[in-house]
Coordinates of C-alpha atoms (C1' of nucleotides) in Angstrom, one line a residue:
Chain A
M1 CA 19.1 -69.8 -270.6
S2 CA 15.8 -71.2 -271.8
K3 CA 14.7 -70.6 -275.3
I4 CA 11.2 -70.1 -273.8
A5 CA 11.0 -68.6 -270.4
E6 CA 9.2 -70.3 -267.5
P7 CA 6.3 -67.8 -267.3
E8 CA 5.5 -67.9 -271.0
L9 CA 5.9 -71.7 -271.0
L10 CA 3.3 -71.9 -268.2
N11 CA 1.0 -69.6 -270.0
R12 CA 0.9 -71.8 -273.0
L13 CA 0.6 -74.9 -271.0
T14 CA -2.3 -73.3 -269.2
Q15 CA -4.0 -72.5 -272.4
V16 CA -3.8 -76.1 -273.6
F17 CA -5.1 -77.6 -270.4
R18 CA -7.9 -75.1 -270.2
T19 CA -9.0 -75.8 -273.7
H20 CA -8.7 -79.6 -274.0
G21 CA -8.8 -80.8 -270.4
Y22 CA -6.3 -83.3 -269.0
E23 CA -6.7 -86.2 -271.4
G24 CA -7.2 -84.0 -274.4
A25 CA -3.9 -82.2 -273.6
S26 CA -1.7 -84.5 -275.5
L27 CA 2.1 -84.1 -275.5
S28 CA 1.9 -83.4 -279.2
R29 CA -0.5 -80.5 -278.7
I30 CA 1.6 -79.3 -275.8
S31 CA 4.7 -79.5 -277.9
K32 CA 3.1 -77.6 -280.7
A33 CA 1.8 -74.9 -278.3
T34 CA 5.1 -74.4 -276.5
G35 CA 7.5 -75.0 -279.3
L36 CA 9.4 -77.5 -277.2
Q37 CA 9.9 -81.1 -278.2
R38 CA 8.8 -83.9 -276.0
A39 CA 12.2 -84.4 -274.4
S40 CA 12.6 -80.8 -273.6
L41 CA 9.3 -80.8 -271.8
Y42 CA 10.5 -83.7 -269.8
H43 CA 13.6 -81.8 -268.9
R44 CA 11.4 -79.0 -267.5
F45 CA 8.9 -81.3 -266.0
P46 CA 10.5 -84.6 -265.1
G47 CA 7.2 -85.8 -263.7
G48 CA 5.6 -85.6 -267.1
K49 CA 2.1 -84.5 -267.9
A50 CA 0.9 -84.8 -264.3
E51 CA 3.6 -82.4 -263.2
M52 CA 2.8 -80.0 -265.9
A53 CA -0.9 -80.0 -264.8
E54 CA 0.2 -79.4 -261.2
A55 CA 2.5 -76.5 -262.1
V56 CA -0.3 -75.0 -264.1
L57 CA -2.8 -75.3 -261.3
K58 CA -0.2 -74.0 -258.8
R59 CA 0.5 -70.9 -260.9
A60 CA -3.2 -70.2 -261.6
G61 CA -3.9 -70.5 -257.9
E62 CA -1.1 -68.1 -257.1
W63 CA -2.3 -65.6 -259.7
L64 CA -5.8 -65.7 -258.4
Q65 CA -4.6 -65.3 -254.8
A66 CA -2.4 -62.4 -255.6
H67 CA -4.8 -60.5 -257.9
A68 CA -8.4 -61.6 -257.3
L69 CA -8.4 -62.6 -253.6
Q70 CA -5.9 -60.2 -252.1
P71 CA -8.1 -57.1 -252.8
L72 CA -10.8 -58.7 -250.6
T73 CA -8.5 -58.3 -247.6
E74 CA -7.7 -54.7 -248.1
S75 CA -9.5 -51.6 -246.9
G76 CA -12.4 -49.9 -248.6
P77 CA -16.1 -50.5 -249.1
P78 CA -16.9 -54.2 -249.5
E79 CA -18.7 -53.6 -252.7
R80 CA -15.7 -52.0 -254.2
R81 CA -13.5 -54.9 -253.1
L82 CA -15.8 -57.4 -254.7
R83 CA -15.8 -55.4 -257.9
Q84 CA -12.1 -55.5 -257.9
M85 CA -12.2 -59.3 -257.6
A86 CA -14.8 -59.5 -260.4
E87 CA -12.5 -57.3 -262.6
K88 CA -9.6 -59.6 -262.1
L89 CA -11.7 -62.7 -262.7
D90 CA -12.9 -61.2 -265.9
E91 CA -9.3 -60.8 -266.9
F92 CA -8.4 -64.3 -265.8
Y93 CA -11.2 -66.0 -267.7
E94 CA -10.8 -63.6 -270.7
G95 CA -14.4 -62.5 -270.5
G96 CA -15.7 -66.0 -270.4
R97 CA -13.7 -67.3 -273.3
Q98 CA -11.4 -69.4 -271.1
S99 CA -12.4 -72.3 -269.0
C100 CA -11.5 -72.8 -265.3
L101 CA -8.8 -75.3 -264.7
L102 CA -10.8 -76.6 -261.7
D103 CA -13.4 -77.7 -264.2
A104 CA -11.2 -78.7 -267.1
L105 CA -9.0 -80.9 -265.0
S106 CA -11.7 -82.5 -263.0
F107 CA -12.5 -85.1 -265.7
G108 CA -10.4 -88.2 -266.0
V109 CA -8.0 -87.3 -263.3
E110 CA -8.5 -90.0 -260.7
Q111 CA -6.9 -88.9 -257.5
G112 CA -3.5 -87.8 -256.3
A113 CA -1.8 -84.4 -256.1
I114 CA -3.9 -82.8 -258.8
R115 CA -7.2 -83.7 -257.1
D116 CA -5.8 -82.5 -253.8
H117 CA -4.7 -79.2 -255.3
Q118 CA -8.1 -78.7 -256.9
R119 CA -10.0 -79.3 -253.7
A120 CA -7.6 -77.0 -251.7
A121 CA -7.9 -74.2 -254.4
M122 CA -11.7 -74.3 -254.3
K123 CA -11.7 -74.1 -250.5
T124 CA -9.2 -71.2 -250.5
W125 CA -11.4 -69.3 -252.9
V126 CA -14.6 -69.8 -251.0
D127 CA -13.0 -69.1 -247.7
A128 CA -11.5 -65.8 -248.9
I129 CA -14.9 -64.6 -250.0
A130 CA -16.7 -65.9 -246.9
T131 CA -14.2 -64.2 -244.6
M132 CA -14.8 -60.9 -246.3
L133 CA -18.6 -61.2 -246.2
R134 CA -18.4 -62.0 -242.5
E135 CA -16.3 -58.9 -241.9
S136 CA -19.0 -57.0 -243.7
G137 CA -21.6 -58.0 -241.2
L138 CA -23.1 -61.2 -242.6
S139 CA -23.6 -64.1 -240.2
G140 CA -21.1 -67.0 -240.5
R141 CA -23.6 -69.3 -242.1
T142 CA -24.9 -66.8 -244.6
A143 CA -21.4 -65.7 -245.5
Q144 CA -20.3 -69.2 -246.1
E145 CA -23.3 -70.1 -248.3
R146 CA -23.1 -66.9 -250.3
A147 CA -19.4 -67.4 -250.9
E148 CA -20.1 -70.9 -252.2
D149 CA -22.8 -69.3 -254.3
A150 CA -20.4 -66.8 -255.8
V151 CA -18.0 -69.5 -256.9
I152 CA -20.8 -71.6 -258.1
R153 CA -22.2 -68.8 -260.3
I154 CA -18.8 -68.1 -261.7
Q155 CA -18.1 -71.7 -262.6
G156 CA -21.6 -72.2 -263.9
S157 CA -21.5 -69.2 -266.1
L158 CA -18.2 -70.4 -267.6
V159 CA -19.8 -73.7 -268.4
M160 CA -22.7 -71.9 -270.1
A161 CA -20.3 -69.6 -272.0
R162 CA -18.4 -72.6 -273.2
A163 CA -21.5 -74.6 -274.2
T164 CA -23.3 -71.7 -276.0
G165 CA -20.4 -69.6 -277.2
D166 CA -22.1 -66.6 -275.7
Q167 CA -20.1 -64.6 -273.1
M168 CA -22.9 -62.4 -272.0
P169 CA -24.2 -64.5 -269.1
F170 CA -20.7 -64.7 -267.7
R171 CA -20.2 -60.9 -267.8
R172 CA -23.6 -60.3 -266.3
T173 CA -22.8 -62.7 -263.5
L174 CA -19.6 -60.9 -262.7
R175 CA -21.3 -57.6 -262.8
N176 CA -24.1 -58.6 -260.5
L177 CA -21.9 -60.5 -258.1
P178 CA -21.1 -57.7 -255.6
Q179 CA -24.7 -56.6 -255.0
E180 CA -25.9 -60.2 -254.9
L181 CA -23.4 -61.1 -252.3
L182 CA -24.0 -58.1 -250.1
R183 CA -27.8 -57.9 -250.3
K184 CA -29.7 -58.0 -247.1
P185 CA -30.4 -61.5 -245.9
E186 CA -34.1 -62.4 -246.2
P187 CA -35.7 -63.6 -243.0
A188 CA -36.0 -67.4 -242.7
R189 CA -39.2 -68.4 -244.5
A190 CA -42.1 -70.5 -243.2
Chain B
M89 CA -31.2 -110.6 -279.9
S90 CA -29.0 -108.2 -278.1
K91 CA -27.0 -109.4 -275.2
I92 CA -27.3 -106.0 -273.7
A93 CA -30.4 -103.9 -274.5
E94 CA -30.2 -100.5 -275.9
P95 CA -31.4 -98.5 -272.8
E96 CA -29.0 -100.2 -270.5
L97 CA -26.2 -99.8 -273.1
L98 CA -26.9 -96.1 -273.2
N99 CA -26.9 -95.9 -269.4
R100 CA -23.5 -97.3 -269.2
L101 CA -22.2 -95.2 -272.0
T102 CA -23.6 -92.1 -270.3
Q103 CA -21.8 -93.0 -267.1
V104 CA -18.5 -93.3 -268.9
F105 CA -18.8 -90.0 -270.8
R106 CA -20.0 -88.2 -267.7
T107 CA -17.1 -89.4 -265.6
H108 CA -14.2 -89.2 -268.0
G109 CA -15.2 -86.6 -270.6
Y110 CA -14.9 -87.2 -274.3
E111 CA -11.3 -87.9 -274.7
G112 CA -11.1 -89.8 -271.4
A113 CA -13.8 -92.1 -272.5
S114 CA -11.6 -94.6 -274.4
L115 CA -13.1 -97.5 -276.2
S116 CA -11.3 -99.8 -273.8
R117 CA -13.1 -98.1 -270.9
I118 CA -16.4 -98.2 -272.8
S119 CA -15.9 -101.8 -273.7
K120 CA -15.3 -102.7 -270.1
A121 CA -18.3 -100.7 -268.9
T122 CA -20.7 -102.1 -271.4
G123 CA -19.4 -105.7 -271.7
L124 CA -19.2 -105.3 -275.5
Q125 CA -16.0 -105.7 -277.5
R126 CA -14.7 -102.8 -279.6
A127 CA -16.0 -104.3 -282.8
S128 CA -19.5 -104.9 -281.3
L129 CA -19.7 -101.3 -280.3
Y130 CA -19.1 -100.4 -283.9
H131 CA -22.0 -102.6 -284.9
R132 CA -24.3 -100.6 -282.6
F133 CA -22.7 -97.2 -283.5
P134 CA -21.2 -97.3 -287.0
G135 CA -20.2 -93.7 -286.5
G136 CA -17.8 -94.7 -283.7
K137 CA -17.2 -92.7 -280.6
A138 CA -18.7 -89.5 -281.9
E139 CA -22.0 -91.3 -282.6
M140 CA -21.9 -92.8 -279.1
A141 CA -21.5 -89.4 -277.6
E142 CA -24.3 -88.0 -279.7
A143 CA -26.6 -90.8 -278.8
V144 CA -25.9 -90.2 -275.1
L145 CA -26.5 -86.5 -275.5
K146 CA -29.8 -87.1 -277.3
R147 CA -31.1 -89.5 -274.7
A148 CA -30.1 -87.3 -271.8
G149 CA -31.9 -84.4 -273.5
E150 CA -35.0 -86.4 -274.0
W151 CA -35.0 -87.6 -270.4
L152 CA -34.6 -84.1 -269.1
Q153 CA -37.3 -82.8 -271.5
A154 CA -39.8 -85.5 -270.5
H155 CA -39.1 -85.4 -266.8
A156 CA -37.6 -82.1 -265.7
L157 CA -38.9 -79.6 -268.2
Q158 CA -42.3 -81.0 -269.0
P159 CA -43.7 -80.3 -265.4
L160 CA -42.9 -76.6 -266.0
T161 CA -45.6 -76.5 -268.7
E162 CA -48.3 -78.1 -266.5
S163 CA -50.8 -76.4 -264.2
G164 CA -50.3 -75.7 -260.6
P165 CA -48.4 -73.1 -258.6
P166 CA -45.1 -72.0 -260.2
E167 CA -43.1 -72.8 -257.1
R168 CA -44.5 -76.3 -257.1
R169 CA -43.6 -76.8 -260.7
L170 CA -40.1 -75.6 -260.1
R171 CA -39.8 -77.9 -257.2
Q172 CA -40.7 -80.8 -259.4
M173 CA -38.0 -79.8 -261.8
A174 CA -35.5 -79.6 -259.0
E175 CA -36.5 -83.0 -257.8
K176 CA -35.9 -84.6 -261.2
L177 CA -32.6 -82.8 -261.6
D178 CA -31.5 -84.1 -258.3
E179 CA -32.4 -87.6 -259.5
F180 CA -30.6 -87.0 -262.9
Y181 CA -27.4 -85.8 -261.3
E182 CA -27.6 -88.3 -258.5
G183 CA -27.5 -85.6 -255.8
G184 CA -24.5 -84.0 -257.4
R185 CA -22.4 -87.1 -257.8
Q186 CA -22.8 -87.1 -261.6
S187 CA -21.5 -84.5 -263.9
C188 CA -23.5 -82.8 -266.7
L189 CA -22.7 -84.0 -270.2
L190 CA -22.9 -80.4 -271.4
D191 CA -19.9 -79.8 -269.2
A192 CA -18.1 -83.1 -269.6
L193 CA -18.3 -83.1 -273.4
S194 CA -17.4 -79.5 -273.9
F195 CA -13.7 -80.1 -273.6
G196 CA -11.7 -81.4 -276.6
V197 CA -14.7 -81.7 -278.8
E198 CA -14.0 -79.2 -281.6
Q199 CA -17.2 -78.7 -283.5
G200 CA -19.8 -80.7 -285.4
A201 CA -22.9 -82.4 -284.4
I202 CA -21.9 -82.8 -280.7
R203 CA -21.3 -79.1 -280.3
D204 CA -24.5 -78.2 -282.1
H205 CA -26.4 -80.6 -279.9
Q206 CA -25.0 -79.1 -276.7
R207 CA -25.8 -75.6 -277.8
A208 CA -29.3 -76.5 -278.6
A209 CA -29.8 -78.4 -275.4
M210 CA -28.7 -75.5 -273.3
K211 CA -31.0 -73.2 -275.2
T212 CA -34.0 -75.5 -274.8
W213 CA -33.3 -75.7 -271.1
V214 CA -33.1 -72.0 -270.5
D215 CA -36.1 -71.3 -272.8
A216 CA -38.3 -73.7 -270.9
I217 CA -37.6 -72.0 -267.6
A218 CA -37.8 -68.5 -269.1
T219 CA -41.2 -69.3 -270.6
M220 CA -42.5 -70.5 -267.3
L221 CA -41.2 -67.5 -265.4
R222 CA -42.8 -65.2 -268.0
E223 CA -46.1 -66.9 -267.5
S224 CA -45.7 -66.3 -263.8
G225 CA -45.6 -62.6 -264.3
L226 CA -41.9 -61.8 -264.7
S227 CA -40.9 -59.4 -267.4
G228 CA -39.3 -61.0 -270.5
R229 CA -35.9 -59.7 -269.7
T230 CA -36.0 -60.7 -266.0
A231 CA -37.4 -64.1 -266.9
Q232 CA -34.6 -64.7 -269.4
E233 CA -31.8 -63.7 -267.1
R234 CA -33.2 -65.7 -264.2
A235 CA -33.6 -68.7 -266.4
E236 CA -30.0 -68.4 -267.4
D237 CA -29.1 -67.9 -263.8
A238 CA -30.9 -71.1 -262.8
V239 CA -28.9 -73.2 -265.3
I240 CA -25.7 -71.4 -264.3
R241 CA -26.3 -72.3 -260.7
I242 CA -27.0 -75.9 -261.4
Q243 CA -23.9 -76.2 -263.6
G244 CA -21.7 -74.4 -261.2
S245 CA -22.8 -76.4 -258.2
L246 CA -22.1 -79.6 -260.1
V247 CA -18.6 -78.3 -260.9
M248 CA -18.1 -77.5 -257.2
A249 CA -19.4 -80.8 -256.1
R250 CA -17.0 -82.6 -258.4
A251 CA -14.0 -80.5 -257.4
T252 CA -14.7 -80.7 -253.6
G253 CA -16.4 -84.0 -253.3
D254 CA -19.1 -82.3 -251.3
Q255 CA -22.7 -82.6 -252.5
M256 CA -24.2 -80.1 -250.1
P257 CA -23.8 -77.0 -252.2
F258 CA -25.6 -78.7 -255.1
R259 CA -28.5 -79.8 -252.9
R260 CA -28.8 -76.4 -251.4
T261 CA -28.8 -74.8 -254.8
L262 CA -31.6 -77.1 -255.9
R263 CA -33.6 -76.5 -252.8
N264 CA -33.3 -72.7 -253.0
L265 CA -33.9 -72.6 -256.8
P266 CA -37.7 -72.0 -256.8
Q267 CA -37.8 -69.1 -254.4
E268 CA -34.7 -67.5 -256.0
L269 CA -36.3 -67.6 -259.4
L270 CA -39.7 -66.3 -258.2
R271 CA -38.6 -63.6 -255.8
K272 CA -39.8 -60.1 -256.5
P273 CA -37.6 -58.3 -258.9
E274 CA -35.7 -55.5 -257.2
P275 CA -36.1 -52.0 -258.7
A276 CA -33.3 -50.9 -261.0
R277 CA -30.5 -49.4 -258.9
A278 CA -28.8 -46.1 -259.1
Chain C
dT191 C1' -43.4 -128.9 -290.9
dG192 C1' -38.6 -128.8 -292.8
dC193 C1' -35.3 -126.4 -295.6
dT194 C1' -32.8 -122.3 -297.1
dG195 C1' -31.1 -117.7 -297.5
dT196 C1' -30.8 -113.4 -295.0
dT197 C1' -30.3 -110.6 -291.2
dT198 C1' -28.8 -109.5 -286.5
dA199 C1' -25.4 -109.4 -282.9
dC200 C1' -21.3 -110.3 -281.5
dC201 C1' -16.2 -111.3 -281.3
dG202 C1' -10.8 -111.9 -282.1
dA203 C1' -7.3 -110.0 -284.5
dA204 C1' -5.2 -106.7 -286.8
dC205 C1' -4.9 -102.0 -289.0
dG206 C1' -2.2 -97.5 -289.0
dT207 C1' -1.7 -93.7 -285.7
dT208 C1' -0.8 -91.5 -281.6
dC209 C1' 0.0 -91.9 -276.8
dG210 C1' 3.3 -90.8 -272.8
dG211 C1' 8.0 -91.5 -272.0
dT212 C1' 13.3 -92.2 -272.6
dA213 C1' 18.4 -92.7 -274.2
dC214 C1' 21.6 -90.1 -276.2
dA215 C1' 23.7 -86.7 -279.3
dT216 C1' 23.9 -81.8 -280.1
dT217 C1' 23.6 -77.1 -279.3
dT218 C1' 23.6 -73.1 -276.3
dT219 C1' 25.1 -70.6 -272.4
dA220 C1' 28.2 -69.0 -268.9
Chain D
dT149 C1' 35.1 -76.2 -271.4
dA150 C1' 31.6 -77.8 -268.0
dA151 C1' 26.8 -77.6 -267.4
dA152 C1' 22.3 -76.8 -268.8
dA153 C1' 18.9 -76.9 -272.4
dT154 C1' 17.2 -78.7 -276.5
dG155 C1' 16.7 -81.9 -280.5
dT156 C1' 16.7 -86.6 -282.9
dA157 C1' 15.3 -91.0 -282.8
dC158 C1' 13.1 -94.3 -280.8
dC159 C1' 10.3 -97.4 -277.4
dG160 C1' 6.2 -100.3 -275.9
dA161 C1' 1.5 -99.5 -275.1
dA162 C1' -2.9 -97.8 -276.1
dC163 C1' -5.7 -95.3 -279.3
dG164 C1' -10.0 -95.4 -282.5
dT165 C1' -11.2 -98.1 -286.3
dT166 C1' -11.9 -101.9 -289.6
dC167 C1' -11.9 -106.7 -291.3
dG168 C1' -13.2 -111.4 -291.6
dG169 C1' -16.0 -114.5 -289.7
dT170 C1' -19.3 -117.2 -286.4
dA171 C1' -23.6 -118.4 -284.1
dA172 C1' -28.2 -117.7 -283.6
dA173 C1' -32.6 -115.7 -284.8
dC174 C1' -35.7 -114.8 -288.6
dA175 C1' -37.8 -114.9 -293.2
dG176 C1' -40.2 -117.0 -297.2
dC177 C1' -41.6 -121.0 -299.4
dA178 C1' -42.4 -126.0 -300.3

DNA sequence: TGCTGTTTACCGAACGTTCGGTACATTTTA
DNA sequence: TAAAATGTACCGAACGTTCGGTAAACAGCA
């Protein structure tokens, strides 16, 4: 059928968007990365670049859901479940060498489906962690804040990794994530 | 002399780069935002867009150094100094509504002066916090990691703010920053 | 002071290139 | 052979950049 199969095509598209952002992901670059000419790309994605970005976001979201978030809902000690998530995130972001699409595609994209998708993905991610933390005994409010904190730390360490070229902070963040999230809540301060 | 003075010019340039990233900051957009025609921009910045981005980075770095990092070196309780930094960061990022240039300009920019500048800026920032934490009694290693953590949290919460449109996580991150950084180090775990 | 040459700041128009996108012919597959 | 997938050739628009030139401020000197 296709000279290049859908999954691999999406892989390469993802790579381009992650590296260059939305505006930097020109059709020339995409064409070069995928081996498909402009017209062939428009055959696969009649909606053009916007549809490519959406497809890439959708797929990344599905992968994360299936591999990183799904373990959170299973049985076993909470710390273990969080470690599984961290492991998958490490894989997804290639140890900090790859950017997050939610960051890369948040510049220059005004509104529309892409923005909506981003917002929803972020919420899904936070909610999944928060739900798990609540089931582990944390209060609703603490669980929510820590879940946000977890995503914040991951995103921030990816930014730092990209800006400095050093992946260590990212890996350390992932490693410390489980215990940070599960630590005893400190009493409210004066 | 100038129809638009240097500081205000840089303000508007900063705004464009923050919002759209490097590739998204087209000369048309910059021209519209500054009120200067393309050619006039090249009078101010003979090096073109790259020089504009550099100038913007330089200025942002100087502002942060003078307003957010300098208080860290002064006298007074550490927590108070950190609160002053957080206050200035809140101002700089307009409560989470503005992106960080270190993030925005990290896509699509291959290498060269801009990349070097980013790397240096990130290091300066982390070092300033780490030095202060060390002076507050934290061990060198803990201080370094927590300083990285601080920057990570700020960057991450900005990403989240941008992706979700909600500024609360950013503000909460800033508010909690001082106590998070100064809390007693936990003993090494099993 | 008045004159003159230089500098500063800006602009309109155009440069060649690349952008995202399309019509249509050709190849591949079933 | 019909349909699906890909390639060739091209479009108008926008890209970053440069050129030639204008108006005003500034300089030195009589």
